[in-house]
mmCIF file of C-alpha atoms in Angstrom:
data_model
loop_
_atom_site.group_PDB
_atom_site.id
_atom_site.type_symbol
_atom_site.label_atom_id
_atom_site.label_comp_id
_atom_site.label_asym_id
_atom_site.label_seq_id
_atom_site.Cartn_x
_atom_site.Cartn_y
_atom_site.Cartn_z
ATOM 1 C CA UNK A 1 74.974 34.856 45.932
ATOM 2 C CA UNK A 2 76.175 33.471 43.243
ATOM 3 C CA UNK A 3 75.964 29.069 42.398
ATOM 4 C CA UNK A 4 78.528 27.195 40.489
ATOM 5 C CA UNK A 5 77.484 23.824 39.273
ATOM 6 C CA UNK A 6 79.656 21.781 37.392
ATOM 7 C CA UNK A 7 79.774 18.552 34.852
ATOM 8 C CA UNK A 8 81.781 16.867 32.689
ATOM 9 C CA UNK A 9 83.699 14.454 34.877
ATOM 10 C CA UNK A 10 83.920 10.699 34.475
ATOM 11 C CA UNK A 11 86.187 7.961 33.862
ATOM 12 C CA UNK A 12 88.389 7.919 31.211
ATOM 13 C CA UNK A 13 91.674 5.560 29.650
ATOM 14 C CA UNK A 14 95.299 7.434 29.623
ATOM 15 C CA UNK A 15 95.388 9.407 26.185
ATOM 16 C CA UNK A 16 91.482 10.068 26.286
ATOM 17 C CA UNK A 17 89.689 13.133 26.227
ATOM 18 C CA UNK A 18 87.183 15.295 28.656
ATOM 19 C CA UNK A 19 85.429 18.673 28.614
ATOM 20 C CA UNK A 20 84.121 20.081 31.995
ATOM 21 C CA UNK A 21 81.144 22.633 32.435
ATOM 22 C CA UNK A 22 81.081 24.985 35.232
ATOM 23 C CA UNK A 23 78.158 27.798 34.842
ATOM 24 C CA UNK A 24 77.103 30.224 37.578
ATOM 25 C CA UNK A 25 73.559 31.294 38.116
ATOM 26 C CA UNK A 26 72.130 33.571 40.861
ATOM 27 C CA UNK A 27 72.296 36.755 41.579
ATOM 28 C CA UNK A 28 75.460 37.963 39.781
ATOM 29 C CA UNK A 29 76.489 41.464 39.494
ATOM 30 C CA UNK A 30 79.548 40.631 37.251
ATOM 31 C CA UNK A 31 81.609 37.858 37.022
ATOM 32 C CA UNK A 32 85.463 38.552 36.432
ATOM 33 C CA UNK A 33 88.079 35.934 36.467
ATOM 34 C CA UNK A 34 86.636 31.835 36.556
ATOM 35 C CA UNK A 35 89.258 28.927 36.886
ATOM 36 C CA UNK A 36 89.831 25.376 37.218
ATOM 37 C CA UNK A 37 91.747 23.779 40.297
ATOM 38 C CA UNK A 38 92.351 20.564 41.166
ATOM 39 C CA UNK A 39 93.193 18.014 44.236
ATOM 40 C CA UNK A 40 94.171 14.822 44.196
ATOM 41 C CA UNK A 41 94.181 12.204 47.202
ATOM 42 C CA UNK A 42 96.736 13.469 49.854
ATOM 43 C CA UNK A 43 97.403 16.711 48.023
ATOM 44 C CA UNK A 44 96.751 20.267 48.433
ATOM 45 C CA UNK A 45 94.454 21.716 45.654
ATOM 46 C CA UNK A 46 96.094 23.232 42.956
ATOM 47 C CA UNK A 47 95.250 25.756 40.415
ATOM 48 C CA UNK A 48 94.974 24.482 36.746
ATOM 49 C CA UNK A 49 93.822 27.264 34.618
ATOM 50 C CA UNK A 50 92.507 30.601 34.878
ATOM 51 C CA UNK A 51 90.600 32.995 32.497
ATOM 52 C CA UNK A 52 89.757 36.818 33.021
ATOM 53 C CA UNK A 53 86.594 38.388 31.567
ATOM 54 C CA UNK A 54 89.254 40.017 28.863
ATOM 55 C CA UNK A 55 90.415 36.466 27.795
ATOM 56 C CA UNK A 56 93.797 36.500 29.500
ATOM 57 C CA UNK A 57 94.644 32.917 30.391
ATOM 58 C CA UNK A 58 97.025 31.311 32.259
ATOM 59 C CA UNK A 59 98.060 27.572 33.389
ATOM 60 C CA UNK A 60 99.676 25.840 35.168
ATOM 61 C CA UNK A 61 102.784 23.760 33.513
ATOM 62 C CA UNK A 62 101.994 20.309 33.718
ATOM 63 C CA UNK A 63 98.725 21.070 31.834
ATOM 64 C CA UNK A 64 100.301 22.911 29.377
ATOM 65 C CA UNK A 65 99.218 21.673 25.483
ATOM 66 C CA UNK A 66 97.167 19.213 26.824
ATOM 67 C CA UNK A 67 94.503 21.370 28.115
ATOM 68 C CA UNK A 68 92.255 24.527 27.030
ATOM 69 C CA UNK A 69 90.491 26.649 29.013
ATOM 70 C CA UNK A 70 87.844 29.022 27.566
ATOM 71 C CA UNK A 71 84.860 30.521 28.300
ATOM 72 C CA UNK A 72 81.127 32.068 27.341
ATOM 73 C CA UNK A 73 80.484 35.186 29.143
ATOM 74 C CA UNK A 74 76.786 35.499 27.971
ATOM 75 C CA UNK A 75 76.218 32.320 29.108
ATOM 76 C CA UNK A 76 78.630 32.639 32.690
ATOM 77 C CA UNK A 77 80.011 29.277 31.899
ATOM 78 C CA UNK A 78 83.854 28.177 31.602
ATOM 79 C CA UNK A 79 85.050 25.060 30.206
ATOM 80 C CA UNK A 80 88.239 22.993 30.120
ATOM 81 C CA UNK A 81 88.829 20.580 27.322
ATOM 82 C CA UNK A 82 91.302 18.041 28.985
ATOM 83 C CA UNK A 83 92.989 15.964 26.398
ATOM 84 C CA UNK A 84 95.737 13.311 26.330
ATOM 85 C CA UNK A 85 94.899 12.687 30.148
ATOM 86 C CA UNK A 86 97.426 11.179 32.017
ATOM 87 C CA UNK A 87 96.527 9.000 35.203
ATOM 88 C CA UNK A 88 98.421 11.923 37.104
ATOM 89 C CA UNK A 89 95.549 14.008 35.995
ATOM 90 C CA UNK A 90 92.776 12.140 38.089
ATOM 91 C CA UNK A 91 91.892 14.463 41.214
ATOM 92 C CA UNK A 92 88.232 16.183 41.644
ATOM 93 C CA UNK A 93 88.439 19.290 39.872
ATOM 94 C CA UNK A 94 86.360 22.764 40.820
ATOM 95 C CA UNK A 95 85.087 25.417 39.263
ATOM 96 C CA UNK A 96 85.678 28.895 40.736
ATOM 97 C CA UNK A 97 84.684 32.161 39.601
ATOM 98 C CA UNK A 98 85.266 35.840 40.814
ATOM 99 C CA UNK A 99 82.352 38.063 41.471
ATOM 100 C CA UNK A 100 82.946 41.861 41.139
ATOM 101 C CA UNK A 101 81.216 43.615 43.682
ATOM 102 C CA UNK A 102 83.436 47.177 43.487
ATOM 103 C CA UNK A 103 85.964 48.112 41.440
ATOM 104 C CA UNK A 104 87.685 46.960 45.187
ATOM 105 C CA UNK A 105 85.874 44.670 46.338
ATOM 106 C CA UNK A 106 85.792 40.804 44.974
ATOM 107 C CA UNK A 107 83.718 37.612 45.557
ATOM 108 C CA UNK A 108 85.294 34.378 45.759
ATOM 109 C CA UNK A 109 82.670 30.700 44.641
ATOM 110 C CA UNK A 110 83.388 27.337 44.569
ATOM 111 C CA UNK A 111 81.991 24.381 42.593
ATOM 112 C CA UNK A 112 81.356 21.409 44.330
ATOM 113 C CA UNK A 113 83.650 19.439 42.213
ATOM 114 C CA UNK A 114 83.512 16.979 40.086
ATOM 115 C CA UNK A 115 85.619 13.388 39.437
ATOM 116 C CA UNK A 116 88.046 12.960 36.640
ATOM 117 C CA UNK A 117 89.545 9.269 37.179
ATOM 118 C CA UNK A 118 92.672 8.443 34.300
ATOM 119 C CA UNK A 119 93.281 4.813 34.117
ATOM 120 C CA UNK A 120 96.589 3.616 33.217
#
């Protein structure tokens, strides 16, 4: 099994700044892709960004030059530096991360999310 546990969220003013922490502990085999999504009040989570163990990242567009994605595979932690926020922005975002089992066989785990509140 493999834990997620994430920080970083908080409260922040329109044009501010935030970096999120998501490392995974436990028994890990090998950790392949990790990502960010997010879900706002009345919406359906959505990715944000995604990062493979090569470094091949994507986003999605209304993130785009605002936020980074990057991550520290000694230490199995990802991070996303969230800048210019806009109050659009505020949902509770997770962590996820792909355990490879097989070369056919993947793991899906979930953070249990943390707040990011934009004020306008």
């Amino acid at each position: 099994q493999v834990q997620l546990v994430e920080s970083g969220g908080g409260l922040v003013q329109a044009g501010g700044s935030l970096t999120l922490s998501c490392a995974a502990s436990g028994s890990i085999f090998s950790i392949g892709t990790m990502g960010w999504y997010r879900q706002a009040p009345g919406k359906q989570r959505e990715l944000v960004a995604t990062i493979s163990s090569g470094g091949r990242i994507n986003y999605t567009d209304s993130v785009k030059g605002r936020f980074t994605i990057s991550r520290d595979n000694a230490k199995n932690t990802v991070y996303l530096q969230m800048n210019s926020l806009k109050p659009e922005d505020t949902a509770v975002y997770y962590c996820n991360a792909g355990e490879v089992l097989r070369s056919n066989l993947r793991r899906n785990y979930w953070g249990q999310g943390t707040q990011v509140t934009v004020s306008s």
